[in-house]
CSV table of C-alpha atoms in Angstrom, one decimal:
chain,number,residue,atom,x,y,z
A,8,UNK,CA,20.2,-1.0,8.5
A,9,UNK,CA,18.2,-0.2,4.8
A,10,UNK,CA,17.8,-3.9,2.6
A,11,UNK,CA,17.7,-3.1,-1.3
A,12,UNK,CA,14.2,-4.9,-2.2
A,13,UNK,CA,12.3,-5.4,-5.8
A,14,UNK,CA,9.2,-4.5,-5.4
A,15,UNK,CA,5.8,-6.1,-7.6
A,16,UNK,CA,3.0,-3.7,-7.0
A,17,UNK,CA,-0.4,-4.4,-7.9
A,18,UNK,CA,-3.9,-3.4,-7.3
A,19,UNK,CA,-7.9,-4.2,-8.2
A,20,UNK,CA,-10.8,-2.6,-7.8
A,21,UNK,CA,-13.9,-4.7,-8.0
A,22,UNK,CA,-17.3,-2.0,-8.6
A,23,UNK,CA,-20.1,-4.4,-8.9
A,24,UNK,CA,-21.5,-4.0,-12.2
A,25,UNK,CA,-18.2,-3.2,-13.7
A,26,UNK,CA,-15.1,-4.9,-14.9
A,27,UNK,CA,-12.7,-5.2,-13.1
A,28,UNK,CA,-9.3,-2.0,-12.6
A,29,UNK,CA,-6.2,-2.8,-12.7
A,30,UNK,CA,-2.7,-1.4,-12.2
A,31,UNK,CA,1.2,-2.4,-11.6
A,32,UNK,CA,4.1,-2.2,-11.6
A,33,UNK,CA,7.4,-3.2,-11.0
A,34,UNK,CA,10.3,-0.7,-8.6
A,35,UNK,CA,12.8,-0.8,-6.3
A,36,UNK,CA,12.4,0.1,-3.1
A,37,UNK,CA,14.3,0.2,0.3
A,38,UNK,CA,13.1,-2.4,3.7
A,39,UNK,CA,14.3,-1.2,6.7
A,40,UNK,CA,13.1,-1.5,10.6
A,41,UNK,CA,13.0,1.7,13.3
A,42,UNK,CA,11.5,0.9,16.1
A,43,UNK,CA,8.8,-1.9,16.7
A,44,UNK,CA,8.0,-1.6,13.6
A,45,UNK,CA,9.4,-2.4,9.8
A,46,UNK,CA,9.0,-0.3,6.8
A,47,UNK,CA,8.7,-0.4,3.2
A,48,UNK,CA,9.6,2.3,0.5
A,49,UNK,CA,9.2,2.9,-2.8
A,50,UNK,CA,8.6,5.0,-5.7
A,51,UNK,CA,5.1,4.8,-7.4
A,52,UNK,CA,5.9,4.5,-11.1
A,53,UNK,CA,2.7,5.9,-12.7
A,54,UNK,CA,2.6,7.1,-16.3
A,55,UNK,CA,1.5,10.5,-15.7
A,56,UNK,CA,5.4,11.3,-14.9
A,57,UNK,CA,4.5,12.0,-11.1
A,58,UNK,CA,6.1,11.0,-8.3
A,59,UNK,CA,4.7,9.5,-5.7
A,60,UNK,CA,7.0,7.8,-2.7
A,61,UNK,CA,4.7,5.6,-0.6
A,62,UNK,CA,6.0,3.7,2.8
A,63,UNK,CA,4.7,0.4,4.1
A,64,UNK,CA,4.8,1.3,7.8
A,65,UNK,CA,4.1,-3.1,9.8
A,66,UNK,CA,3.9,-3.0,13.0
A,67,UNK,CA,2.5,-6.8,13.7
A,68,UNK,CA,-1.1,-5.4,13.4
A,69,UNK,CA,-1.9,-3.0,11.9
A,70,UNK,CA,-0.2,-1.9,8.1
A,71,UNK,CA,0.2,2.1,7.7
A,72,UNK,CA,0.1,3.3,3.9
A,73,UNK,CA,1.4,6.4,3.5
A,74,UNK,CA,1.6,8.3,0.1
A,75,UNK,CA,3.6,11.5,-0.8
A,76,UNK,CA,3.7,13.7,-3.6
A,77,UNK,CA,1.1,14.6,-6.1
A,78,UNK,CA,-0.8,12.5,-4.1
A,79,UNK,CA,-1.0,12.6,-0.3
A,80,UNK,CA,-2.7,9.6,1.9
A,81,UNK,CA,-3.0,9.0,4.9
A,82,UNK,CA,-4.6,4.8,5.4
A,83,UNK,CA,-4.1,2.0,8.6
A,84,UNK,CA,-5.3,-1.6,7.9
A,85,UNK,CA,-6.3,-3.2,10.3
A,86,UNK,CA,-7.4,-6.9,10.5
A,87,UNK,CA,-11.2,-7.3,10.3
A,88,UNK,CA,-11.8,-3.8,11.6
A,89,UNK,CA,-12.2,0.3,9.8
A,90,UNK,CA,-10.0,2.3,9.7
A,91,UNK,CA,-9.8,6.2,9.4
A,92,UNK,CA,-7.2,8.2,6.8
A,93,UNK,CA,-7.0,11.2,4.6
A,94,UNK,CA,-7.1,11.7,1.0
A,95,UNK,CA,-5.2,14.7,-0.5
A,96,UNK,CA,-4.7,16.4,-3.8
A,97,UNK,CA,-3.5,20.0,-4.2
A,98,UNK,CA,-7.6,20.5,-4.7
A,99,UNK,CA,-9.1,19.0,-2.2
A,100,UNK,CA,-8.6,17.1,1.1
A,101,UNK,CA,-11.7,13.9,1.5
A,102,UNK,CA,-11.6,11.6,4.5
A,103,UNK,CA,-11.3,8.2,4.2
A,104,UNK,CA,-12.4,4.8,5.1
A,105,UNK,CA,-10.9,0.9,4.8
A,106,UNK,CA,-13.0,-1.9,6.2
A,107,UNK,CA,-10.4,-4.6,6.2
A,108,UNK,CA,-11.4,-7.9,5.0
A,109,UNK,CA,-8.1,-9.5,4.5
A,110,UNK,CA,-4.5,-8.3,5.9
A,111,UNK,CA,-1.2,-10.4,4.9
A,112,UNK,CA,1.9,-9.5,5.7
A,113,UNK,CA,5.3,-11.0,5.0
A,114,UNK,CA,7.7,-9.2,4.7
A,115,UNK,CA,11.3,-11.0,3.5
A,116,UNK,CA,14.3,-11.8,6.5
A,117,UNK,CA,17.1,-12.8,4.7
A,118,UNK,CA,18.3,-12.5,1.5
A,119,UNK,CA,17.2,-13.7,-1.9
A,120,UNK,CA,13.8,-14.1,0.8
A,121,UNK,CA,10.8,-13.7,-1.0
A,122,UNK,CA,7.9,-11.8,1.0
A,123,UNK,CA,5.1,-10.6,0.6
A,124,UNK,CA,1.5,-7.9,1.0
A,125,UNK,CA,-1.9,-8.6,0.4
A,126,UNK,CA,-4.8,-5.7,1.4
A,127,UNK,CA,-8.3,-6.6,0.3
A,128,UNK,CA,-10.4,-3.9,1.7
A,129,UNK,CA,-14.0,-1.3,1.2
A,130,UNK,CA,-12.9,2.1,0.4
A,131,UNK,CA,-15.2,5.3,1.3
A,132,UNK,CA,-13.9,8.2,0.0
A,133,UNK,CA,-16.0,11.2,1.9
A,134,UNK,CA,-18.5,8.0,2.9
A,135,UNK,CA,-19.1,6.7,-0.5
A,136,UNK,CA,-18.1,3.5,-1.2
A,137,UNK,CA,-15.2,3.0,-4.1
A,138,UNK,CA,-15.8,0.1,-4.7
A,139,UNK,CA,-13.6,-3.6,-3.2
A,140,UNK,CA,-10.4,-3.0,-3.2
A,141,UNK,CA,-7.0,-5.4,-3.3
A,142,UNK,CA,-3.2,-4.3,-2.8
A,143,UNK,CA,-1.0,-7.5,-4.1
A,144,UNK,CA,3.1,-6.7,-3.4
A,145,UNK,CA,5.8,-9.2,-4.1
A,146,UNK,CA,8.8,-8.4,-2.2
A,147,UNK,CA,12.5,-10.2,-2.8
A,148,UNK,CA,15.6,-9.2,-0.5
A,149,UNK,CA,18.1,-8.3,-3.1
A,150,UNK,CA,21.2,-8.2,-1.2
A,151,UNK,CA,24.2,-11.3,-0.4
């Protein structure tokens, strides 16, 4: 059964010698369970007006981020581990790698309850470091 949720999304990138880069938005999404995993699905809000839909799949150990739209990305995160992924644009496809320092997932179980997802990781695109990244989601179930 899908539950409607309100999501506050923030991402920050830290590159040595530069000011941190941040991006945030508010959106609505769906939270549901399928098999042994929980799924959070939402539409990203980007200034360039191109639709990108994100799905986060949580199985209790691994968080899989799947982005679909103009950008296609598939990256898993496991605390204290290095994981491989893929980033695809209309022009090219690249291998990605994430070294996850911190992964915290607390999904809201009841109506009006709040949850959060926090990921801090080092990201590599085609073997090149892109900096340290942080993703923060605040999730609130809207149902009664």
